[in-house]
Coordinates of C-alpha atoms in Angstrom, one line a residue:
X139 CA 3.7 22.2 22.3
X140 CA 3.8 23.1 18.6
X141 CA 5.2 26.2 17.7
X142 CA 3.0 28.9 16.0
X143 CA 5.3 29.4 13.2
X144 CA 5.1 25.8 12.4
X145 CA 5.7 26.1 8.2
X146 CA 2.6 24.5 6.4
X147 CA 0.9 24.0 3.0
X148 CA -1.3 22.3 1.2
X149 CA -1.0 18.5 -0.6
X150 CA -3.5 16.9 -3.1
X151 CA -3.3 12.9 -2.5
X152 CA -3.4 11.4 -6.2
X153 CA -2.5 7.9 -7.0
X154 CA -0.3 6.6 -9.9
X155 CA -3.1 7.0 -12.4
X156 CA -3.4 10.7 -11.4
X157 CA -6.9 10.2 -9.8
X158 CA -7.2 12.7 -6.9
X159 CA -8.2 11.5 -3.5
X160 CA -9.9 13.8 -1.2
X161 CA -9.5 17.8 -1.3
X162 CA -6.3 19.3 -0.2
X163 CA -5.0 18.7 3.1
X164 CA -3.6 21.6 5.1
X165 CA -0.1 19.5 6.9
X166 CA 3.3 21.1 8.1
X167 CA 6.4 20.8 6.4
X168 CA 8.1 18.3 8.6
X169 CA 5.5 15.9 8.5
X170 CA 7.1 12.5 8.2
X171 CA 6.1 9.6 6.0
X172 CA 4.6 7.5 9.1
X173 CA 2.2 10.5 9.4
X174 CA 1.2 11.1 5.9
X175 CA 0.5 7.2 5.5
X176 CA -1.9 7.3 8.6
X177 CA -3.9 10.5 6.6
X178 CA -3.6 8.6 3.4
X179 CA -5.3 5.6 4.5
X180 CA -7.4 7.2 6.7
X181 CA -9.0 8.5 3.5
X182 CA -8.5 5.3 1.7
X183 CA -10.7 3.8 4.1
X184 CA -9.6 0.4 3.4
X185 CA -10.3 -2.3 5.9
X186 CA -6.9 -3.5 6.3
X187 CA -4.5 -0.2 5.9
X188 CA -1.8 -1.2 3.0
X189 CA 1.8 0.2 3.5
X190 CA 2.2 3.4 1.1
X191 CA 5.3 5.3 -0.6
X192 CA 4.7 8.7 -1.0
X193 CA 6.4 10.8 -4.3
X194 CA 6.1 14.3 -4.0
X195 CA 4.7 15.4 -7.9
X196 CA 5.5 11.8 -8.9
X197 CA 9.4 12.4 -8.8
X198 CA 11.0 12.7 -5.4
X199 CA 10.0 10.2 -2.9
X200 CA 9.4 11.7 0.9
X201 CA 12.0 9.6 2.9
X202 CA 12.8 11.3 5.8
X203 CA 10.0 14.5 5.7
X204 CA 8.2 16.7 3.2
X205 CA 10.5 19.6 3.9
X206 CA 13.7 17.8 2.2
X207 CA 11.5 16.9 -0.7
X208 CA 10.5 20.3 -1.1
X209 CA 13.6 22.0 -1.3
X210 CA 15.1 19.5 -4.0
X211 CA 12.3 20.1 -6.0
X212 CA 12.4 23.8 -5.8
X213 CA 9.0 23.8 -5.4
X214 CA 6.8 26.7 -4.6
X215 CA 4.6 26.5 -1.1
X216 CA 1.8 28.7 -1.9
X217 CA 0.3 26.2 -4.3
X218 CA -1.3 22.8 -4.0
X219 CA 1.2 20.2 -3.8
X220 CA 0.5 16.7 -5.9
X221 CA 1.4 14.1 -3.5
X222 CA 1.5 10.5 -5.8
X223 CA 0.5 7.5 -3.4
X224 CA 1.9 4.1 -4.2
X225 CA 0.6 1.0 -2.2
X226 CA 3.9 -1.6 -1.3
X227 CA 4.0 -5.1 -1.2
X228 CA 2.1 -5.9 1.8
X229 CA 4.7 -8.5 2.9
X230 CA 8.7 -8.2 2.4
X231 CA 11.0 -11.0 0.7
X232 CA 14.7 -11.2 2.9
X233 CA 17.8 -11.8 1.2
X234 CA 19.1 -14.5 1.0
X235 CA 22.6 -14.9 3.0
X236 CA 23.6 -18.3 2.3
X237 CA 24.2 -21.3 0.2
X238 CA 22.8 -24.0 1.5
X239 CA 23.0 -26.8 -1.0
X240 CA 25.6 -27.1 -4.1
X241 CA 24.1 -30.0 -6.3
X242 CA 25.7 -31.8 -8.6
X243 CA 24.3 -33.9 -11.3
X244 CA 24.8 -31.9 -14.6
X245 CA 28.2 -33.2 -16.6
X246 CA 27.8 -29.9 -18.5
X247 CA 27.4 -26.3 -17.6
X248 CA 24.3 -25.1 -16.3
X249 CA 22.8 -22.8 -19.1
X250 CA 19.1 -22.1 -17.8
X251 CA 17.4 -22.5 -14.7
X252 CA 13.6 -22.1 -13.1
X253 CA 11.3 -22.5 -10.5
X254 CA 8.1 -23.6 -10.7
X255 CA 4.8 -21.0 -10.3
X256 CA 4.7 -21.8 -6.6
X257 CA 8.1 -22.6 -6.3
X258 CA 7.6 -26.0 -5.4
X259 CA 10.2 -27.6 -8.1
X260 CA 12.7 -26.4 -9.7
X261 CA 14.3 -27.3 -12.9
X262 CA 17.3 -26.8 -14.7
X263 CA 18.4 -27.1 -18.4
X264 CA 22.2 -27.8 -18.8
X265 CA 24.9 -28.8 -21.6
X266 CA 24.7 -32.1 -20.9
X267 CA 21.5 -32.4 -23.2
X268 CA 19.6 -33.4 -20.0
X269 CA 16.6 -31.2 -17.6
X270 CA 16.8 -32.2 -14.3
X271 CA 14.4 -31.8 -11.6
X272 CA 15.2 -31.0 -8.0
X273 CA 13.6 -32.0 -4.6
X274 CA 13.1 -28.5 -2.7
X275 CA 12.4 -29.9 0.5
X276 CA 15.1 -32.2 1.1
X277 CA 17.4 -29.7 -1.6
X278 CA 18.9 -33.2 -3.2
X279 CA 18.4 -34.2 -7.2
X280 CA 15.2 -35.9 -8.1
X281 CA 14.7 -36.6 -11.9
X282 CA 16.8 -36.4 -14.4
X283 CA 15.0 -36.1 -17.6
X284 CA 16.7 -37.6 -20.9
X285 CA 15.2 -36.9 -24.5
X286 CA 17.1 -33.9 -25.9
X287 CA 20.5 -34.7 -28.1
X288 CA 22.3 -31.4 -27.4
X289 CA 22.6 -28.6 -25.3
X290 CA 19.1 -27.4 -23.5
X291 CA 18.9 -23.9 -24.6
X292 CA 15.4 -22.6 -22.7
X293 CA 13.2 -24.1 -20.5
X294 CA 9.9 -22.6 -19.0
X295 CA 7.1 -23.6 -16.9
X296 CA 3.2 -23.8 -17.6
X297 CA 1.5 -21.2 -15.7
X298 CA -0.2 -23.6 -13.7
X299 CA 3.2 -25.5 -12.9
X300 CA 2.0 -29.1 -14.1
X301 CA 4.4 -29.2 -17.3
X302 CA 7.9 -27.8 -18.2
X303 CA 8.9 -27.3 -21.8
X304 CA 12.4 -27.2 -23.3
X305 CA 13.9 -26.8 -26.1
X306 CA 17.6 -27.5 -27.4
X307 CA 19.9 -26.5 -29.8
X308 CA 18.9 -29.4 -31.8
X309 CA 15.3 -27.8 -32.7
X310 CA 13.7 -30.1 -30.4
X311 CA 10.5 -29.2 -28.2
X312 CA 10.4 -31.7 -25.1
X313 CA 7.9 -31.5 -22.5
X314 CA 8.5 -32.9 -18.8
X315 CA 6.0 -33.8 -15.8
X316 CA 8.0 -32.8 -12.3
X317 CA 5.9 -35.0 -10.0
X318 CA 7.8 -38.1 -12.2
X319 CA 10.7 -36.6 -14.3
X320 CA 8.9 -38.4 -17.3
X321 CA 8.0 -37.4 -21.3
X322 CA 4.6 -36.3 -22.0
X323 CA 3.3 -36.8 -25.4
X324 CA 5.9 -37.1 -28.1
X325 CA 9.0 -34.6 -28.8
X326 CA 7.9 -31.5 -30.8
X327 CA 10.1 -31.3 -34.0
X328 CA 9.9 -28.8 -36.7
X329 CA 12.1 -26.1 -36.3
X330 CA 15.1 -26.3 -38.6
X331 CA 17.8 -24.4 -36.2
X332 CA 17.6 -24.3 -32.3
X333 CA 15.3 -23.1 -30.2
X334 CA 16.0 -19.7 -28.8
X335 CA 12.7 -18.9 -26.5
X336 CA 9.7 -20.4 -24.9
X337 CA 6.4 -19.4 -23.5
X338 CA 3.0 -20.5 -22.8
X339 CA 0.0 -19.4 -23.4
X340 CA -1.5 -17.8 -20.4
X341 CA -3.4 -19.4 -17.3
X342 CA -6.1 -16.4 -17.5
X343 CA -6.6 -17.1 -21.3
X344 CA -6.5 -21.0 -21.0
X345 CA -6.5 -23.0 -18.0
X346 CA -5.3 -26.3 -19.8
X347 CA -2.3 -24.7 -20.5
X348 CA -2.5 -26.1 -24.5
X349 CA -0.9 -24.0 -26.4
X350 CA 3.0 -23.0 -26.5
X351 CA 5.2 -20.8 -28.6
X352 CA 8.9 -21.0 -29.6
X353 CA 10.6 -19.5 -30.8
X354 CA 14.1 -20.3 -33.5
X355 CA 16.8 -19.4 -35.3
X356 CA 15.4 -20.4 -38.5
X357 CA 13.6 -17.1 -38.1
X358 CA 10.2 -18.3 -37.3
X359 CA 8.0 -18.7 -34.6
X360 CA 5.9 -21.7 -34.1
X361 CA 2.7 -22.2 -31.8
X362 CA 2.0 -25.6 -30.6
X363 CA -1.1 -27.5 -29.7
X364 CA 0.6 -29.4 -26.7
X365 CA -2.2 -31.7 -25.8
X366 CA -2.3 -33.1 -29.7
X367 CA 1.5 -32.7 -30.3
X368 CA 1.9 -30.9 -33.4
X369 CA 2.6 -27.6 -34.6
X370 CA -0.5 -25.2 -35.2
X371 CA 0.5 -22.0 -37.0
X372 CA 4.2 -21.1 -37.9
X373 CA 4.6 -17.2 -38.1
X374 CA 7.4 -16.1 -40.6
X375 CA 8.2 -12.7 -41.2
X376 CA 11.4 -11.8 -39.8
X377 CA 14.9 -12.2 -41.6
X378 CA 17.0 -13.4 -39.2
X379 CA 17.2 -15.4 -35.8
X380 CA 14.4 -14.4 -33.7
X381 CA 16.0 -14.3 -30.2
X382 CA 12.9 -14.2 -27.7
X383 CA 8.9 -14.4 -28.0
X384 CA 6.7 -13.5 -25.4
X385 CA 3.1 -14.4 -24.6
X386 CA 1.1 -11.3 -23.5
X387 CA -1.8 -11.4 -21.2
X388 CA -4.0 -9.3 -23.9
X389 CA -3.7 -12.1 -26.4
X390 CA -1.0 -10.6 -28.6
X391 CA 2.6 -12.2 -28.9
X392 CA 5.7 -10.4 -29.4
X393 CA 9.2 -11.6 -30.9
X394 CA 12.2 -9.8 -31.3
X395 CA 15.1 -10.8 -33.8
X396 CA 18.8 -9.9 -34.7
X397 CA 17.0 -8.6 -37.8
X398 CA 16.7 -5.2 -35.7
X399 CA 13.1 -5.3 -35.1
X400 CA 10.5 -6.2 -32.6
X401 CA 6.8 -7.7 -34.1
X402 CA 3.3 -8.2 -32.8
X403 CA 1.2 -11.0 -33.9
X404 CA -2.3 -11.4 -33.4
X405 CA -2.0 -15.1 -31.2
X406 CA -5.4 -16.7 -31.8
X407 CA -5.0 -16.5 -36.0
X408 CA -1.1 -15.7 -36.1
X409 CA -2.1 -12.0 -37.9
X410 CA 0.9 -9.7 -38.1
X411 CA 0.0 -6.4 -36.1
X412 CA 2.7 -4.3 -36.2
X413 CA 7.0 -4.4 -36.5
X414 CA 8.7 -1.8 -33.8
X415 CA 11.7 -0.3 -35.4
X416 CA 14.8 1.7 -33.9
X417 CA 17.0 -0.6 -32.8
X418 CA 20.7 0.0 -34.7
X419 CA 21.3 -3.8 -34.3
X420 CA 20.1 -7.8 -32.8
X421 CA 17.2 -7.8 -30.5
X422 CA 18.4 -10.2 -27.6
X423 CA 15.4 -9.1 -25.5
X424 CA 12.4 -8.7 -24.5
X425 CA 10.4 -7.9 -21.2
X426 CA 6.8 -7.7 -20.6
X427 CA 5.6 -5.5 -17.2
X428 CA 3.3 -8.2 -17.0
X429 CA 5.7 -11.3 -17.0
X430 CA 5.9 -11.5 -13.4
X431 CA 1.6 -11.9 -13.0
X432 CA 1.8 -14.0 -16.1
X433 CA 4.4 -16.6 -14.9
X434 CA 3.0 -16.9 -11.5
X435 CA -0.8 -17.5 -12.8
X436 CA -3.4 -18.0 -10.2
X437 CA -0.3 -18.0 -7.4
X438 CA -0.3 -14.9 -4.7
X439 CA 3.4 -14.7 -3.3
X440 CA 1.4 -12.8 -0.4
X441 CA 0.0 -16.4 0.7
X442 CA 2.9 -18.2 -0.1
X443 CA 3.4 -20.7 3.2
X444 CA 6.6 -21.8 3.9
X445 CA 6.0 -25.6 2.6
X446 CA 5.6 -24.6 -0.9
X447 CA 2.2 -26.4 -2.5
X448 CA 0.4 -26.9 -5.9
X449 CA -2.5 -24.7 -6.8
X450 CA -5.7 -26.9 -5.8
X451 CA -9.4 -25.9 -7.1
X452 CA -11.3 -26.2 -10.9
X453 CA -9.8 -24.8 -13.8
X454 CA -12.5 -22.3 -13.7
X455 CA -11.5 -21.0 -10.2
X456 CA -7.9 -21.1 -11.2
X457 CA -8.8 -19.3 -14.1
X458 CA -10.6 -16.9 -12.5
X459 CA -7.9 -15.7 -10.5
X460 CA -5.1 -15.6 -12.8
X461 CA -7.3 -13.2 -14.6
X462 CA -8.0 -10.9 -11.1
X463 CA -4.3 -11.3 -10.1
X464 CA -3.7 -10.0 -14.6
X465 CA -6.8 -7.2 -14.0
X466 CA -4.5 -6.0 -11.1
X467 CA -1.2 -5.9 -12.2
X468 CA -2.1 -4.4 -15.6
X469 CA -4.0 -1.8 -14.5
X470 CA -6.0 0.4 -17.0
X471 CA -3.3 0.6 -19.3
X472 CA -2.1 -2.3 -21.7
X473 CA 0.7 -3.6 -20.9
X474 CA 4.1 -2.4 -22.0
X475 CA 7.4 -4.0 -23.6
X476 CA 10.6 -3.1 -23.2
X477 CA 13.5 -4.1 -25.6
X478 CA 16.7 -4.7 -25.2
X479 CA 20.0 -4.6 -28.1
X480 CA 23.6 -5.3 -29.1
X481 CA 23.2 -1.8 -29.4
X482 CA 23.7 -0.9 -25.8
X483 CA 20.0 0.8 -25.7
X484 CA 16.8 0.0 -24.1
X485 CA 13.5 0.9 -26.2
X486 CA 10.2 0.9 -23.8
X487 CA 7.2 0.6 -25.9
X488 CA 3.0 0.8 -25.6
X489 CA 3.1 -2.3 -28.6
X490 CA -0.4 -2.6 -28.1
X491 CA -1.3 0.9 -29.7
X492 CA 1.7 2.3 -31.0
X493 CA 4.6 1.4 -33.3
X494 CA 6.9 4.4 -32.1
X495 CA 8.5 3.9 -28.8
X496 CA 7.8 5.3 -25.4
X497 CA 11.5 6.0 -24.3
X498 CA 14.7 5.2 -25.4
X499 CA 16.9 4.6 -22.7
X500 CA 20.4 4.4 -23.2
X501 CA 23.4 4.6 -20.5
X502 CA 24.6 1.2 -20.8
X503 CA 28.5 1.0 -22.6
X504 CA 28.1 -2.7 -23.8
X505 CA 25.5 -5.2 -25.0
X506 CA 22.6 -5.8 -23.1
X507 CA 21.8 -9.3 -21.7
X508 CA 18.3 -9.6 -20.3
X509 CA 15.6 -6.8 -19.1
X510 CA 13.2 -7.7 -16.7
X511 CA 10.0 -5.6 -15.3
X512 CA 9.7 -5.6 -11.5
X513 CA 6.7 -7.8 -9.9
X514 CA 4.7 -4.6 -9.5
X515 CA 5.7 -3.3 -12.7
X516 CA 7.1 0.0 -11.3
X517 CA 10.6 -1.1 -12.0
X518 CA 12.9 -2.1 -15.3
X519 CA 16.4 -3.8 -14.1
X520 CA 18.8 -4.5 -17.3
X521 CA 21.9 -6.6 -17.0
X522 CA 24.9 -5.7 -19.4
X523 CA 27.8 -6.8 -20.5
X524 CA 29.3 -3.6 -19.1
X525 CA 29.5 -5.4 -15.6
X526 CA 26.0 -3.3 -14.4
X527 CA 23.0 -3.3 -13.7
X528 CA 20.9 -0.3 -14.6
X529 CA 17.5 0.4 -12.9
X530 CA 14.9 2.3 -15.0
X531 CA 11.0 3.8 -14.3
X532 CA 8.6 1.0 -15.4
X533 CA 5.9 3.4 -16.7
X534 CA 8.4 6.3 -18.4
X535 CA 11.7 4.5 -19.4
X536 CA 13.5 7.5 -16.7
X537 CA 16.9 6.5 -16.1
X538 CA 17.4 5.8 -11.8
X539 CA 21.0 4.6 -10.9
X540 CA 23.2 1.8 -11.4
X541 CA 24.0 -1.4 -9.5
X542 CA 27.8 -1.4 -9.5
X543 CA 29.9 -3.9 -8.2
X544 CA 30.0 -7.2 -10.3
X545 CA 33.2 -7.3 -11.8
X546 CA 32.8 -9.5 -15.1
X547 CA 29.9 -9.6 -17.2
X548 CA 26.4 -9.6 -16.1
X549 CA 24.0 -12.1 -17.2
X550 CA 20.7 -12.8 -15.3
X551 CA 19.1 -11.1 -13.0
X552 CA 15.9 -11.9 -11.2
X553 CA 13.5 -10.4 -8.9
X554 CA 12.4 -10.5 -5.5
X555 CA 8.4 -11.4 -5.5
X556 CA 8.5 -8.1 -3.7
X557 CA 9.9 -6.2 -6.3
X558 CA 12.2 -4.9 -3.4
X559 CA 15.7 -6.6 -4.3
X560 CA 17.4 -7.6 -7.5
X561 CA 19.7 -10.6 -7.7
X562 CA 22.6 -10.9 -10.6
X563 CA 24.8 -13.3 -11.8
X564 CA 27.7 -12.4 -13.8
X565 CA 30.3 -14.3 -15.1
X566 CA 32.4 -13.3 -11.8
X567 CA 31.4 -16.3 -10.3
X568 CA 29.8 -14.3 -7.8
X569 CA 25.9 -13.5 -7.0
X570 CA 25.1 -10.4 -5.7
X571 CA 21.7 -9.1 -4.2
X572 CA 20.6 -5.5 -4.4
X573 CA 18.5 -3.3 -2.4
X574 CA 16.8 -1.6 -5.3
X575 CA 15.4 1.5 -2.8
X576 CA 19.2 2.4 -1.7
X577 CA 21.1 1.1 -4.6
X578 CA 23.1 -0.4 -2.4
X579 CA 24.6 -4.0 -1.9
X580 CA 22.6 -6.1 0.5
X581 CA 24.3 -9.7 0.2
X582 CA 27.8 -10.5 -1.7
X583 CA 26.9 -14.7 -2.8
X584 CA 30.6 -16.1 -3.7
X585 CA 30.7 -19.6 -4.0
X586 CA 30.5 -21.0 -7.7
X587 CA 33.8 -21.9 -8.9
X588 CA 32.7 -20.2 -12.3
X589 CA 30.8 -18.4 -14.5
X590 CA 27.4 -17.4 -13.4
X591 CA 24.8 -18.6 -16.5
X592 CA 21.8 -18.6 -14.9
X593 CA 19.7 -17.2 -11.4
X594 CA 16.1 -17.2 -10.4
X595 CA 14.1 -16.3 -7.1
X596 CA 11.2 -18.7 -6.5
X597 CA 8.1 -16.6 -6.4
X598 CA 7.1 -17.3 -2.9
X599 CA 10.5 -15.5 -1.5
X600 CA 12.1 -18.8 -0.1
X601 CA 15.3 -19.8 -2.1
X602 CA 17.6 -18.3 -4.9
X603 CA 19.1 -20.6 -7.6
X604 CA 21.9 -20.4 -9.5
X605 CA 23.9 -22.2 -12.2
X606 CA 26.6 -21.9 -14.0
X607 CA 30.0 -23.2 -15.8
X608 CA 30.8 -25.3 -12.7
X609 CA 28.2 -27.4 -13.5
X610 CA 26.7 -27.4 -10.1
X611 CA 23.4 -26.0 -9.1
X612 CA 23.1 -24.1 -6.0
X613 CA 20.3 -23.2 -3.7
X614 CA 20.4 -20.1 -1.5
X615 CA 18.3 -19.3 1.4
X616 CA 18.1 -17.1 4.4

């Protein structure tokens, strides 16, 4: 029997965007979260009911019951209670626990590494002026692609996973087909330094996959017609190295540069739209909230089967939905950018309509390394040279804790397709996996003899793989 005295009050479901579902509901304070999701989709009336997090005014999440929530807040009962709604990942990633392959090949260190859309292949770039390409299923080396003359700076896969660029310290462009290992069309020159960055145009914008920018540290940014092999517009305008170029989803491109500012460019005629200023010193950079949707094109990590397969169907289809999966992810916003500097701070920006910045976010004591958006863009994750990890708001730039444990130098980090755990490599030879929720340590990875350079997750959940100063590759799974 319920008490009579039973403390109650009123909530007003909302969801992120802050449109308001139903009226108020009248529930007791020490209603759990199990209870409020069966209200919440009971009003969503969704077919299949989606697993929900519930944050009371948007801040404090309900983890154990409302009451808890409401005390921390402070917050008054008499009056209606915003109660933000945010739909999960309707399947779950697990950590990976071990390593089960360590593959050697590479004479040099590993510098960059990357898995395919589906995460059927996975390449890596390495000193040794060579990409190679490695058989998931049987975890041995398959190709080993020869074309560069020195060290293999960035590579990146085509949104539709049929071609791998990368580009070497020599100011080459190569471009690589997995199923053989071999050279298509003829090495992109014309850069005068080396490459720094590389990305393709997106699937939802192109399904051929033609067009890819590059960026260099001659200070320019090139866009190349793939399919003809030659270089289509080259955007100058910064003064110094441009570190990293993006390719957004709303046809803009963004670059940032040790010459302190970020840039938008109009991609289709190479326009200059805006510079973002405020950073005190070198760009290293940049993160898009919709990289993650971007990468994977027409590829749902929700269906991913264990036997990891290439996207089948017309261009059109595949086209089609990259741009739903895009529509999704991006919401009614545009999407956002966030910045990261030498100068130990974090700018979020809205680059689409604004030059001034969102948030600056600042916490980190040394340089930072990379910054990367969560899959469901809720999340920022930056790796520093101060051995942590910091975990941000993806829509408000609001600091949330630190990942500390690492203790050398953080370099990559790379989500789960959940957006539910973080993995880092640092130059402690060790990989580390996070439980972003907690904040805790889920998995301690030793095993590389050296510095960590380089980590990725495959975006169907299945393997981890890292590279580093050892030279070896390794694969980590469950």
């Amino acid at each position: 029997m319920m008490s009579e005295d039973t403390e109650r009050l009123l909530i007003q479901f909302q969801d992120e965007a802050g449109e308001v579902l139903g009226s108020p509901f009248d529930v007791p304070l020490d209603i759990t979260p199990d209870k409020l999701q069966l209200v919440c989709n009971a009003l969503l009336q969704k077919e299949e009911p989606v697993p929900l997090a519930f944050f009371v005014r948007g801040e404090a999440e309900v983890v154990s019951n409302l009451r808890s929530c409401v005390k921390a807040l402070g917050v008054d009962t008499e009056q209606v209670l915003p109660v933000v709604y945010q739909p999960q990942a309707v399947f779950r990633v697990r950590a990976v626990a071990r390593c089960t392959s360590t593959l050697q090949g590479h004479t040099e260190a590993v510098i960059s590494t990357a898995f395919s859309p589906t995460g059927k292949y996975l390449a890596s770039g390495s000193g040794d002026t060579t990409v190679r390409f490695w058989d998931l299923t049987t975890e041995t080396p398959h190709h080993t692609a020869r074309g560069h003359t020195h060290w293999v700076l960035s590579i990146t896969w085509s949104p539709d996973g049929k071609k791998l660029a990368s580009g070497c310290k020599n100011s080459q462009i190569c471009l690589w087909d997995p199923v053989t290992g071999t050279q298509i069309g003829k090495t992109l020159t014309g850069h005068t330094k080396w490459i720094t960055w590389l990305s393709w145009e997106p699937l939802h914008l192109n399904a051929e996959c033609r067009y890819l920018a590059s960026s260099s540290k001659d200070g320019s940014i090139r866009v190349w017609d793939t399919v003809l092999g030659r270089c289509e517009k080259i955007l100058t305008g910064h003064t110094q190295s441009v570190t990293c170029v993006k390719w957004g989803g709303d046809g803009l491109l963004y670059t940032s540069s040790q010459d302190r500012t970020v840039k938008v460019w109009r991609a289709k005629d190479g326009v200059q739209c805006r510079t973002l200023q405020g950073h005190a010193h070198w760009v290293n950079t940049l993160a898009l909230s919709t990289d993650y949707v971007l990468r994977t094109g027409a590829f749902e990590p929700a269906t991913a089967t264990i036997n990891p397969q290439d996207l089948t169907g017309s261009l059109e289809e595949l086209k089609e939905q990259a741009l739903q999966r895009y529509n999704k992810v991006r919401g009614q916003a545009p999407e956002r950018l966030v910045s990261g500097s030498d100068d130990f701070t974090l700018f979020l920006w809205n680059p689409a309509e604004d030059k001034k910045p969102l948030a600056r976010m600042t916490g980190h004591s040394a340089l930072v390394n990379e910054v990367l958006f969560s899959p469901d863009t809720r999340l920022l994750a930056s790796a520093s040279f101060d051995k942590s990890i910091k975990i941000w708001d993806g829509r408000t730039g609001k600091y949330l804790m630190s990942l500390r444990g690492h203790v050398g130098s953080v370099y990559q980090v790379a989500w789960s397709a959940d957006s539910r755990l973080l993995v880092s490599g640092s130059s402690d030879s060790t990989l580390k996996v996070w439980d972003v929720k907690t904040g805790k340590l889920n998995m301690d990875l030793p095993g590389h003899a050296d510095e960590v350079f380089a980590v990725d997750w495959s975006p169907d959940g299945q393997r981890v793989a890292s590279g580093g100063k050892d030279k070896c590759l390794r694969i980590w799974r469950r």
